PDB file of C-alpha atoms in Angstrom:
ATOM      1  CA  MET A   1     -38.318 -44.924 -14.115  1.00 44.00           C
ATOM      2  CA  ARG A   2     -35.436 -46.443 -16.088  1.00 46.00           C
ATOM      3  CA  ALA A   3     -35.617 -43.614 -18.656  1.00 45.00           C
ATOM      4  CA  ALA A   4     -35.519 -41.010 -15.906  1.00 42.00           C
ATOM      5  CA  ALA A   5     -32.522 -42.707 -14.313  1.00 42.00           C
ATOM      6  CA  ASN A   6     -30.697 -42.787 -17.651  1.00 46.00           C
ATOM      7  CA  GLN A   7     -31.343 -39.070 -18.174  1.00 48.00           C
ATOM      8  CA  LEU A   8     -29.976 -38.332 -14.705  1.00 40.00           C
ATOM      9  CA  VAL A   9     -26.771 -40.274 -15.447  1.00 41.00           C
ATOM     10  CA  VAL A  10     -26.337 -38.487 -18.792  1.00 41.00           C
ATOM     11  CA  GLY A  11     -26.853 -35.124 -17.080  1.00 47.00           C
ATOM     12  CA  ARG A  12     -24.192 -35.905 -14.501  1.00 46.00           C
ATOM     13  CA  LEU A  13     -21.752 -36.959 -17.197  1.00 45.00           C
ATOM     14  CA  ARG A  14     -22.317 -33.712 -19.089  1.00 47.00           C
ATOM     15  CA  ILE A  15     -21.761 -31.636 -15.936  1.00 40.00           C
ATOM     16  CA  GLY A  16     -18.578 -33.593 -15.216  1.00 47.00           C
ATOM     17  CA  ARG A  17     -17.235 -33.012 -18.744  1.00 47.00           C
ATOM     18  CA  PHE A  18     -18.101 -29.301 -18.512  1.00 38.00           C
ATOM     19  CA  TRP A  19     -16.320 -28.913 -15.177  1.00 38.00           C
ATOM     20  CA  SER A  20     -13.282 -30.814 -16.493  1.00 45.00           C
ATOM     21  CA  HIS A  21     -13.228 -28.506 -19.511  1.00 39.00           C
ATOM     22  CA  LEU A  22     -13.268 -25.438 -17.265  1.00 34.00           C
ATOM     23  CA  LYS A  23     -10.414 -26.715 -15.140  1.00 37.00           C
ATOM     24  CA  HIS A  24      -8.193 -27.336 -18.168  1.00 39.00           C
ATOM     25  CA  ARG A  25      -8.945 -24.170 -20.096  1.00 38.00           C
ATOM     26  CA  PRO A  26      -5.848 -22.040 -20.746  1.00 36.00           C
ATOM     27  CA  THR A  27      -5.530 -19.067 -18.400  1.00 39.00           C
ATOM     28  CA  SER A  28      -4.006 -15.675 -18.932  1.00 39.00           C
ATOM     29  CA  ALA A  29      -1.222 -14.252 -16.778  1.00 41.00           C
ATOM     30  CA  GLY A  30      -2.420 -12.864 -13.481  1.00 41.00           C
ATOM     31  CA  THR A  31      -5.783 -14.692 -13.544  1.00 40.00           C
ATOM     32  CA  MET A  32      -7.057 -18.026 -12.314  1.00 38.00           C
ATOM     33  CA  TRP A  33      -9.827 -18.125 -14.920  1.00 40.00           C
ATOM     34  CA  PRO A  34     -10.321 -16.186 -18.146  1.00 42.00           C
ATOM     35  CA  MET A  35     -12.681 -13.390 -17.138  1.00 53.00           C
ATOM     36  CA  ALA A  36     -15.058 -11.225 -19.101  1.00 61.00           C
ATOM     37  CA  ARG A  37     -15.374  -7.601 -18.134  1.00 68.00           C
ATOM     38  CA  THR A  38     -18.284  -6.837 -15.816  1.00 78.00           C
ATOM     39  CA  SER A  39     -19.993  -3.669 -14.645  1.00 72.00           C
ATOM     40  CA  ASP A  40     -18.043  -3.974 -11.371  1.00 86.00           C
ATOM     41  CA  ASP A  41     -14.824  -3.721 -13.373  1.00 89.00           C
ATOM     42  CA  GLY A  42     -16.005  -0.459 -14.893  1.00 92.00           C
ATOM     43  CA  VAL A  43     -16.841   1.036 -11.504  1.00 95.00           C
ATOM     44  CA  ARG A  44     -13.525  -0.095 -10.014  1.00 96.00           C
ATOM     45  CA  ILE A  45     -11.479   1.273 -12.905  1.00 96.00           C
ATOM     46  CA  VAL A  46     -13.142   4.681 -12.683  1.00 97.00           C
ATOM     47  CA  LEU A  47     -12.807   4.846  -8.894  1.00 97.00           C
ATOM     48  CA  VAL A  48      -9.087   4.071  -8.973  1.00 98.00           C
ATOM     49  CA  ALA A  49      -8.528   6.761 -11.609  1.00 98.00           C
ATOM     50  CA  VAL A  50     -10.663   9.400  -9.894  1.00 98.00           C
ATOM     51  CA  THR A  51      -9.182   8.830  -6.423  1.00 98.00           C
ATOM     52  CA  ALA A  52      -5.628   8.837  -7.810  1.00 98.00           C
ATOM     53  CA  VAL A  53      -6.288  12.278  -9.316  1.00 98.00           C
ATOM     54  CA  LEU A  54      -8.058  13.443  -6.162  1.00 97.00           C
ATOM     55  CA  GLN A  55      -5.170  12.600  -3.859  1.00 96.00           C
ATOM     56  CA  ALA A  56      -2.675  14.211  -6.251  1.00 96.00           C
ATOM     57  CA  PHE A  57      -4.555  17.518  -6.042  1.00 95.00           C
ATOM     58  CA  ALA A  58      -5.521  17.278  -2.371  1.00 94.00           C
ATOM     59  CA  VAL A  59      -2.513  19.265  -1.130  1.00 90.00           C
ATOM     60  CA  PRO A  60      -2.789  22.250  -3.522  1.00 91.00           C
ATOM     61  CA  LEU A  61      -6.562  22.362  -3.085  1.00 92.00           C
ATOM     62  CA  THR A  62      -6.206  22.326   0.705  1.00 91.00           C
ATOM     63  CA  THR A  63      -3.566  25.057   0.576  1.00 88.00           C
ATOM     64  CA  TRP A  64      -5.737  27.138  -1.741  1.00 90.00           C
ATOM     65  CA  ALA A  65      -8.793  26.729   0.478  1.00 87.00           C
ATOM     66  CA  LEU A  66      -7.197  27.001   3.934  1.00 88.00           C
ATOM     67  CA  GLY A  67      -3.956  28.890   3.369  1.00 85.00           C
ATOM     68  CA  PRO A  68      -0.227  28.043   3.548  1.00 82.00           C
ATOM     69  CA  ASP A  69      -0.360  27.141   7.244  1.00 78.00           C
ATOM     70  CA  SER A  70      -2.563  24.141   6.395  1.00 77.00           C
ATOM     71  CA  THR A  71       0.146  22.142   4.603  1.00 77.00           C
ATOM     72  CA  THR A  72       1.322  18.834   6.024  1.00 78.00           C
ATOM     73  CA  ARG A  73       4.840  20.173   6.432  1.00 76.00           C
ATOM     74  CA  ALA A  74       3.724  23.309   8.280  1.00 81.00           C
ATOM     75  CA  ILE A  75       1.551  21.412  10.750  1.00 85.00           C
ATOM     76  CA  SER A  76       4.205  18.725  11.259  1.00 83.00           C
ATOM     77  CA  GLU A  77       6.695  21.442  12.146  1.00 82.00           C
ATOM     78  CA  ALA A  78       4.219  23.084  14.528  1.00 86.00           C
ATOM     79  CA  TYR A  79       3.774  19.762  16.354  1.00 90.00           C
ATOM     80  CA  SER A  80       7.252  18.358  15.823  1.00 90.00           C
ATOM     81  CA  SER A  81       8.416  15.371  17.838  1.00 92.00           C
ATOM     82  CA  PRO A  82      11.541  13.203  18.079  1.00 94.00           C
ATOM     83  CA  VAL A  83      10.194  11.050  15.188  1.00 95.00           C
ATOM     84  CA  THR A  84       9.225  13.853  12.795  1.00 93.00           C
ATOM     85  CA  PRO A  85      11.177  13.236   9.543  1.00 94.00           C
ATOM     86  CA  ALA A  86      13.419  15.912   8.014  1.00 93.00           C
ATOM     87  CA  ASP A  87      11.695  18.325   5.638  1.00 90.00           C
ATOM     88  CA  PHE A  88      13.392  16.966   2.516  1.00 92.00           C
ATOM     89  CA  SER A  89      11.812  13.546   2.988  1.00 93.00           C
ATOM     90  CA  PHE A  90       8.307  14.863   2.265  1.00 91.00           C
ATOM     91  CA  TYR A  91       9.219  15.367  -1.393  1.00 93.00           C
ATOM     92  CA  VAL A  92       8.652  11.640  -1.822  1.00 96.00           C
ATOM     93  CA  TRP A  93       4.923  12.401  -1.821  1.00 95.00           C
ATOM     94  CA  GLY A  94       5.367  13.876  -5.316  1.00 95.00           C
ATOM     95  CA  LEU A  95       6.898  10.612  -6.542  1.00 96.00           C
ATOM     96  CA  ILE A  96       4.104   8.617  -4.924  1.00 97.00           C
ATOM     97  CA  TYR A  97       1.373  10.716  -6.522  1.00 97.00           C
ATOM     98  CA  VAL A  98       2.962  10.486  -9.973  1.00 97.00           C
ATOM     99  CA  ALA A  99       3.385   6.716  -9.579  1.00 97.00           C
ATOM    100  CA  SER A 100      -0.247   6.396  -8.473  1.00 98.00           C
ATOM    101  CA  LEU A 101      -1.393   8.292 -11.567  1.00 98.00           C
ATOM    102  CA  ALA A 102       0.725   5.986 -13.739  1.00 97.00           C
ATOM    103  CA  LEU A 103      -0.897   3.018 -11.988  1.00 98.00           C
ATOM    104  CA  ALA A 104      -4.348   4.452 -12.678  1.00 97.00           C
ATOM    105  CA  ILE A 105      -3.544   4.889 -16.367  1.00 97.00           C
ATOM    106  CA  TYR A 106      -2.099   1.362 -16.565  1.00 97.00           C
ATOM    107  CA  GLN A 107      -5.267  -0.260 -15.220  1.00 96.00           C
ATOM    108  CA  LEU A 108      -7.332   1.774 -17.722  1.00 96.00           C
ATOM    109  CA  VAL A 109      -5.696  -0.009 -20.674  1.00 95.00           C
ATOM    110  CA  PRO A 110      -8.362  -2.303 -22.232  1.00 94.00           C
ATOM    111  CA  SER A 111      -6.178  -5.407 -21.972  1.00 93.00           C
ATOM    112  CA  GLN A 112      -5.752  -4.806 -18.228  1.00 94.00           C
ATOM    113  CA  GLN A 113      -9.288  -4.070 -17.150  1.00 90.00           C
ATOM    114  CA  ASP A 114     -10.538  -7.592 -16.484  1.00 90.00           C
ATOM    115  CA  ARG A 115      -7.324  -9.080 -15.080  1.00 95.00           C
ATOM    116  CA  ARG A 116      -7.458 -10.780 -11.725  1.00 95.00           C
ATOM    117  CA  VAL A 117      -4.568  -8.762 -10.303  1.00 96.00           C
ATOM    118  CA  HIS A 118      -6.546  -5.534 -10.747  1.00 97.00           C
ATOM    119  CA  ARG A 119      -9.686  -7.086  -9.316  1.00 96.00           C
ATOM    120  CA  ARG A 120      -7.725  -8.161  -6.236  1.00 96.00           C
ATOM    121  CA  THR A 121      -6.053  -4.770  -5.724  1.00 97.00           C
ATOM    122  CA  GLY A 122      -8.215  -2.076  -7.322  1.00 97.00           C
ATOM    123  CA  TRP A 123     -10.886  -1.668  -4.660  1.00 97.00           C
ATOM    124  CA  TRP A 124      -8.264  -1.496  -1.913  1.00 98.00           C
ATOM    125  CA  LEU A 125      -6.258   1.072  -3.861  1.00 98.00           C
ATOM    126  CA  ALA A 126      -9.303   3.257  -4.442  1.00 98.00           C
ATOM    127  CA  GLY A 127     -10.064   3.114  -0.719  1.00 98.00           C
ATOM    128  CA  GLY A 128      -6.479   3.978   0.184  1.00 98.00           C
ATOM    129  CA  PHE A 129      -6.237   6.855  -2.275  1.00 98.00           C
ATOM    130  CA  LEU A 130      -9.518   8.303  -1.000  1.00 98.00           C
ATOM    131  CA  ALA A 131      -8.452   7.926   2.647  1.00 98.00           C
ATOM    132  CA  ASN A 132      -5.240   9.817   1.936  1.00 97.00           C
ATOM    133  CA  ALA A 133      -6.993  12.608   0.030  1.00 97.00           C
ATOM    134  CA  VAL A 134      -9.492  13.162   2.835  1.00 97.00           C
ATOM    135  CA  SER A 135      -6.770  12.949   5.502  1.00 96.00           C
ATOM    136  CA  VAL A 136      -4.853  15.799   3.822  1.00 94.00           C
ATOM    137  CA  LEU A 137      -7.916  18.032   3.982  1.00 94.00           C
ATOM    138  CA  ILE A 138      -8.737  17.109   7.589  1.00 95.00           C
ATOM    139  CA  PHE A 139      -5.106  17.479   8.657  1.00 94.00           C
ATOM    140  CA  GLY A 140      -5.164  20.970   7.173  1.00 92.00           C
ATOM    141  CA  THR A 141      -8.148  21.893   9.332  1.00 92.00           C
ATOM    142  CA  GLY A 142      -6.228  20.874  12.463  1.00 90.00           C
ATOM    143  CA  VAL A 143      -8.299  17.808  13.403  1.00 95.00           C
ATOM    144  CA  ILE A 144      -5.141  15.755  13.573  1.00 95.00           C
ATOM    145  CA  TRP A 145      -6.505  12.706  15.399  1.00 96.00           C
ATOM    146  CA  LEU A 146      -9.093  12.090  12.687  1.00 97.00           C
ATOM    147  CA  ALA A 147      -6.497  12.520   9.953  1.00 96.00           C
ATOM    148  CA  GLN A 148      -4.360   9.960  11.794  1.00 97.00           C
ATOM    149  CA  ILE A 149      -7.180   7.414  11.717  1.00 98.00           C
ATOM    150  CA  LEU A 150      -7.414   7.891   7.954  1.00 98.00           C
ATOM    151  CA  LEU A 151      -3.653   7.372   7.632  1.00 97.00           C
ATOM    152  CA  VAL A 152      -4.012   4.045   9.434  1.00 98.00           C
ATOM    153  CA  ILE A 153      -6.844   3.131   7.045  1.00 98.00           C
ATOM    154  CA  LEU A 154      -4.530   4.029   4.148  1.00 98.00           C
ATOM    155  CA  VAL A 155      -1.880   1.623   5.441  1.00 98.00           C
ATOM    156  CA  VAL A 156      -4.444  -1.166   5.914  1.00 98.00           C
ATOM    157  CA  CYS A 157      -5.769  -0.718   2.375  1.00 98.00           C
ATOM    158  CA  LEU A 158      -2.256  -0.790   0.919  1.00 98.00           C
ATOM    159  CA  VAL A 159      -1.391  -3.938   2.884  1.00 98.00           C
ATOM    160  CA  PHE A 160      -4.413  -5.765   1.465  1.00 98.00           C
ATOM    161  CA  ALA A 161      -3.574  -4.512  -2.030  1.00 98.00           C
ATOM    162  CA  ALA A 162       0.007  -5.741  -1.616  1.00 97.00           C
ATOM    163  CA  ARG A 163      -1.258  -9.101  -0.393  1.00 97.00           C
ATOM    164  CA  GLY A 164      -3.117  -9.396  -3.691  1.00 96.00           C
ATOM    165  CA  PHE A 165       0.233  -9.678  -5.479  1.00 96.00           C
ATOM    166  CA  LEU A 166       1.098 -12.675  -3.347  1.00 93.00           C
ATOM    167  CA  VAL A 167      -2.257 -14.315  -4.104  1.00 94.00           C
ATOM    168  CA  VAL A 168      -2.163 -13.933  -7.895  1.00 94.00           C
ATOM    169  CA  GLY A 169       1.480 -14.939  -8.248  1.00 94.00           C
ATOM    170  CA  PRO A 170       4.492 -13.390  -9.997  1.00 94.00           C
ATOM    171  CA  ALA A 171       4.008 -10.527 -12.448  1.00 95.00           C
ATOM    172  CA  PRO A 172       3.925 -11.644 -16.104  1.00 94.00           C
ATOM    173  CA  GLY A 173       6.166  -8.801 -17.254  1.00 94.00           C
ATOM    174  CA  THR A 174       8.156  -5.696 -16.432  1.00 95.00           C
ATOM    175  CA  ALA A 175       5.222  -3.370 -17.141  1.00 96.00           C
ATOM    176  CA  GLU A 176       3.211  -4.752 -14.239  1.00 97.00           C
ATOM    177  CA  GLU A 177       6.236  -4.676 -11.955  1.00 96.00           C
ATOM    178  CA  VAL A 178       6.976  -1.028 -12.705  1.00 96.00           C
ATOM    179  CA  LEU A 179       3.472   0.390 -13.155  1.00 97.00           C
ATOM    180  CA  LEU A 180       1.527  -1.538 -10.512  1.00 97.00           C
ATOM    181  CA  ARG A 181       3.563  -3.428  -7.964  1.00 98.00           C
ATOM    182  CA  LEU A 182       6.387  -0.944  -7.471  1.00 97.00           C
ATOM    183  CA  PRO A 183       4.065   2.064  -6.902  1.00 97.00           C
ATOM    184  CA  VAL A 184       1.988   0.171  -4.336  1.00 98.00           C
ATOM    185  CA  MET A 185       5.008  -1.009  -2.364  1.00 98.00           C
ATOM    186  CA  VAL A 186       6.753   2.382  -2.504  1.00 98.00           C
ATOM    187  CA  TYR A 187       3.551   3.929  -1.184  1.00 98.00           C
ATOM    188  CA  LEU A 188       3.184   1.326   1.569  1.00 98.00           C
ATOM    189  CA  GLY A 189       6.766   1.762   2.774  1.00 98.00           C
ATOM    190  CA  TRP A 190       6.399   5.510   3.163  1.00 98.00           C
ATOM    191  CA  ALA A 191       2.856   5.374   4.576  1.00 98.00           C
ATOM    192  CA  THR A 192       3.858   2.852   7.254  1.00 97.00           C
ATOM    193  CA  LEU A 193       6.551   5.114   8.680  1.00 96.00           C
ATOM    194  CA  VAL A 194       4.511   8.297   8.247  1.00 95.00           C
ATOM    195  CA  ALA A 195       1.599   6.723  10.123  1.00 96.00           C
ATOM    196  CA  ALA A 196       3.942   5.857  13.000  1.00 96.00           C
ATOM    197  CA  ALA A 197       5.278   9.427  13.109  1.00 94.00           C
ATOM    198  CA  GLY A 198       1.702  10.675  12.856  1.00 95.00           C
ATOM    199  CA  PHE A 199       0.877   9.197  16.250  1.00 96.00           C
ATOM    200  CA  ALA A 200       3.522  11.428  17.814  1.00 95.00           C
ATOM    201  CA  THR A 201       2.072  14.439  15.983  1.00 94.00           C
ATOM    202  CA  THR A 202      -1.354  13.522  17.349  1.00 95.00           C
ATOM    203  CA  PHE A 203       0.012  13.203  20.885  1.00 94.00           C
ATOM    204  CA  ARG A 204       1.680  16.618  20.536  1.00 93.00           C
ATOM    205  CA  SER A 205      -1.621  18.156  19.436  1.00 91.00           C
ATOM    206  CA  TRP A 206      -3.144  16.711  22.615  1.00 94.00           C
ATOM    207  CA  GLY A 207      -0.532  18.427  24.795  1.00 90.00           C
ATOM    208  CA  MET A 208       2.485  16.115  24.852  1.00 89.00           C
ATOM    209  CA  PRO A 209       5.561  18.294  25.495  1.00 87.00           C
ATOM    210  CA  ALA A 210       8.101  18.804  22.722  1.00 77.00           C
ATOM    211  CA  SER A 211      10.989  17.499  24.788  1.00 74.00           C
ATOM    212  CA  ALA A 212      11.084  15.298  27.856  1.00 75.00           C
ATOM    213  CA  ARG A 213      12.737  12.016  28.635  1.00 79.00           C
ATOM    214  CA  TRP A 214       9.546  10.029  28.348  1.00 88.00           C
ATOM    215  CA  VAL A 215       8.780  11.704  25.000  1.00 90.00           C
ATOM    216  CA  ASN A 216      11.979  10.192  23.611  1.00 92.00           C
ATOM    217  CA  GLU A 217      10.842   6.809  24.913  1.00 94.00           C
ATOM    218  CA  VAL A 218       7.545   7.246  23.094  1.00 94.00           C
ATOM    219  CA  GLY A 219       9.543   7.981  19.941  1.00 95.00           C
ATOM    220  CA  VAL A 220      11.561   4.781  20.334  1.00 96.00           C
ATOM    221  CA  VAL A 221       8.368   2.759  20.802  1.00 97.00           C
ATOM    222  CA  LEU A 222       6.902   4.255  17.606  1.00 97.00           C
ATOM    223  CA  VAL A 223      10.063   3.460  15.630  1.00 97.00           C
ATOM    224  CA  LEU A 224       9.986  -0.084  17.031  1.00 97.00           C
ATOM    225  CA  SER A 225       6.311  -0.474  16.075  1.00 96.00           C
ATOM    226  CA  ALA A 226       6.972   0.720  12.521  1.00 97.00           C
ATOM    227  CA  THR A 227       9.944  -1.640  12.305  1.00 97.00           C
ATOM    228  CA  ILE A 228       7.872  -4.644  13.379  1.00 97.00           C
ATOM    229  CA  MET A 229       5.227  -3.785  10.791  1.00 96.00           C
ATOM    230  CA  SER A 230       7.926  -3.351   8.148  1.00 97.00           C
ATOM    231  CA  LEU A 231       9.518  -6.698   8.969  1.00 97.00           C
ATOM    232  CA  PHE A 232       6.134  -8.370   8.526  1.00 95.00           C
ATOM    233  CA  VAL A 233       5.869  -6.903   5.023  1.00 97.00           C
ATOM    234  CA  LEU A 234       9.487  -7.605   4.089  1.00 97.00           C
ATOM    235  CA  SER A 235       9.352 -11.227   5.250  1.00 95.00           C
ATOM    236  CA  ARG A 236       5.875 -12.176   3.980  1.00 95.00           C
ATOM    237  CA  LEU A 237       4.950 -10.160   0.884  1.00 96.00           C
ATOM    238  CA  VAL A 238       6.535  -9.720  -2.538  1.00 96.00           C
ATOM    239  CA  ALA A 239       7.918  -6.775  -4.539  1.00 96.00           C
ATOM    240  CA  VAL A 240       9.577  -5.653  -1.320  1.00 97.00           C
ATOM    241  CA  LEU A 241      12.323  -3.532  -2.908  1.00 97.00           C
ATOM    242  CA  GLY A 242      10.016  -0.532  -3.296  1.00 97.00           C
ATOM    243  CA  PHE A 243       8.884  -0.851   0.324  1.00 98.00           C
ATOM    244  CA  LEU A 244      12.468  -1.134   1.539  1.00 98.00           C
ATOM    245  CA  LEU A 245      13.568   2.022  -0.288  1.00 97.00           C
ATOM    246  CA  THR A 246      10.894   4.342   1.087  1.00 97.00           C
ATOM    247  CA  ALA A 247      10.843   2.828   4.576  1.00 98.00           C
ATOM    248  CA  CYS A 248      14.608   3.321   4.868  1.00 97.00           C
ATOM    249  CA  TRP A 249      14.270   6.801   3.363  1.00 97.00           C
ATOM    250  CA  ALA A 250      11.802   7.746   6.103  1.00 97.00           C
ATOM    251  CA  LEU A 251      13.930   6.222   8.862  1.00 98.00           C
ATOM    252  CA  LEU A 252      17.029   8.023   7.598  1.00 97.00           C
ATOM    253  CA  ALA A 253      15.071  11.299   7.568  1.00 97.00           C
ATOM    254  CA  VAL A 254      14.046  10.667  11.185  1.00 97.00           C
ATOM    255  CA  ALA A 255      17.645   9.881  12.194  1.00 97.00           C
ATOM    256  CA  LEU A 256      18.919  13.089  10.592  1.00 97.00           C
ATOM    257  CA  ALA A 257      16.220  15.338  12.036  1.00 95.00           C
ATOM    258  CA  THR A 258      15.845  14.072  15.611  1.00 95.00           C
ATOM    259  CA  ASP A 259      17.584  15.507  18.672  1.00 92.00           C
ATOM    260  CA  SER A 260      17.129  12.242  20.539  1.00 94.00           C
ATOM    261  CA  ASN A 261      20.091   9.864  20.475  1.00 95.00           C
ATOM    262  CA  SER A 262      17.874   6.935  21.430  1.00 95.00           C
ATOM    263  CA  VAL A 263      15.461   7.595  18.547  1.00 96.00           C
ATOM    264  CA  ARG A 264      18.369   8.101  16.137  1.00 97.00           C
ATOM    265  CA  ASN A 265      19.981   4.817  17.182  1.00 97.00           C
ATOM    266  CA  ALA A 266      16.658   2.991  16.932  1.00 97.00           C
ATOM    267  CA  ALA A 267      16.091   4.324  13.416  1.00 97.00           C
ATOM    268  CA  LEU A 268      19.589   3.378  12.218  1.00 98.00           C
ATOM    269  CA  ILE A 269      19.358  -0.093  13.761  1.00 98.00           C
ATOM    270  CA  ALA A 270      15.968  -0.544  12.080  1.00 98.00           C
ATOM    271  CA  ILE A 271      17.509   0.290   8.690  1.00 98.00           C
ATOM    272  CA  VAL A 272      20.273  -2.287   9.197  1.00 98.00           C
ATOM    273  CA  ILE A 273      17.773  -4.963  10.273  1.00 98.00           C
ATOM    274  CA  MET A 274      15.512  -4.321   7.272  1.00 98.00           C
ATOM    275  CA  LEU A 275      18.430  -4.513   4.842  1.00 98.00           C
ATOM    276  CA  ALA A 276      19.611  -7.755   6.438  1.00 97.00           C
ATOM    277  CA  VAL A 277      16.145  -9.329   6.287  1.00 97.00           C
ATOM    278  CA  VAL A 278      15.682  -8.487   2.600  1.00 97.00           C
ATOM    279  CA  LEU A 279      19.193  -9.661   1.720  1.00 97.00           C
ATOM    280  CA  GLY A 280      18.731 -12.929   3.601  1.00 96.00           C
ATOM    281  CA  ARG A 281      15.322 -13.596   2.119  1.00 96.00           C
ATOM    282  CA  THR A 282      16.552 -12.843  -1.391  1.00 95.00           C
ATOM    283  CA  LEU A 283      19.551 -15.159  -1.087  1.00 94.00           C
ATOM    284  CA  ARG A 284      17.401 -18.000   0.263  1.00 94.00           C
ATOM    285  CA  SER A 285      14.574 -17.649  -2.240  1.00 91.00           C
ATOM    286  CA  GLY A 286      14.316 -19.532  -5.501  1.00 88.00           C
ATOM    287  CA  GLU A 287      12.185 -16.692  -6.906  1.00 91.00           C
ATOM    288  CA  ARG A 288      14.393 -13.699  -6.225  1.00 92.00           C
ATOM    289  CA  ARG A 289      12.833 -11.496  -8.894  1.00 93.00           C
ATOM    290  CA  ALA A 290       9.379 -12.024  -7.413  1.00 93.00           C
ATOM    291  CA  VAL A 291      10.629 -11.241  -3.919  1.00 93.00           C
ATOM    292  CA  LEU A 292      12.239  -7.968  -5.027  1.00 94.00           C
ATOM    293  CA  PHE A 293      10.035  -6.786  -7.899  1.00 94.00           C
ATOM    294  CA  GLY A 294       6.864  -8.857  -7.719  1.00 88.00           C
TER     295      GLY A 294
END
């Protein structure tokens, strides 16, 4: 009995020393523990790359398959509303797709594949990229309400990916800021406002008139909803500069394109509020670089 008790004590001591060793092992930037690559990492890496390519080619493939009237711009014009952005604003999609491809290449680099930041964000990014690619195709077929659901899913996926930056802490270098955090936040800023405008497009496809007093009120409510969502991101998450740029870009495009004074005023006020929130948060923060760039 005494020998068994001694062995139990020795075993506990060994477990304690092992756990203490784990807790004090040096960690690499962006990870809580040093991690070996797993099969899940391989699947995630491939999915992010494949879906990034898929969404980049979704528009030309949809146009080729369904014709020029199936483009996002053409359908948005057919079901225009007081919150439909100006045509020039849609060129930002090209920047987003290029940035997403750069992100996909960055996470393919061997030294990046097993980092915690990619494990926290990769699955969400793959889901968001896929949702966007499928939404483009469905939007082109005219099933606008289903495409709108996928746009909302895109925003949700990007929010959870962006939250991953907050969880893992500040970026260890400029490369991660530019090639991972900036693309995600630029994408989220644009997607948030586009999803809000997409509800008006959906309502128009269901028979909402192009112009009526209550239609303008619906537009104001949608701008207000997008603003509230944006303020949540700008006040809680990090790397908010990219979000701010594309969100304000979308709001400016709405203000320039709309015939509704109330929607225009709401969009311009939203821009001022967002700028003030980011400026105030940056001035108060002791980690200004993290707030702005990640």
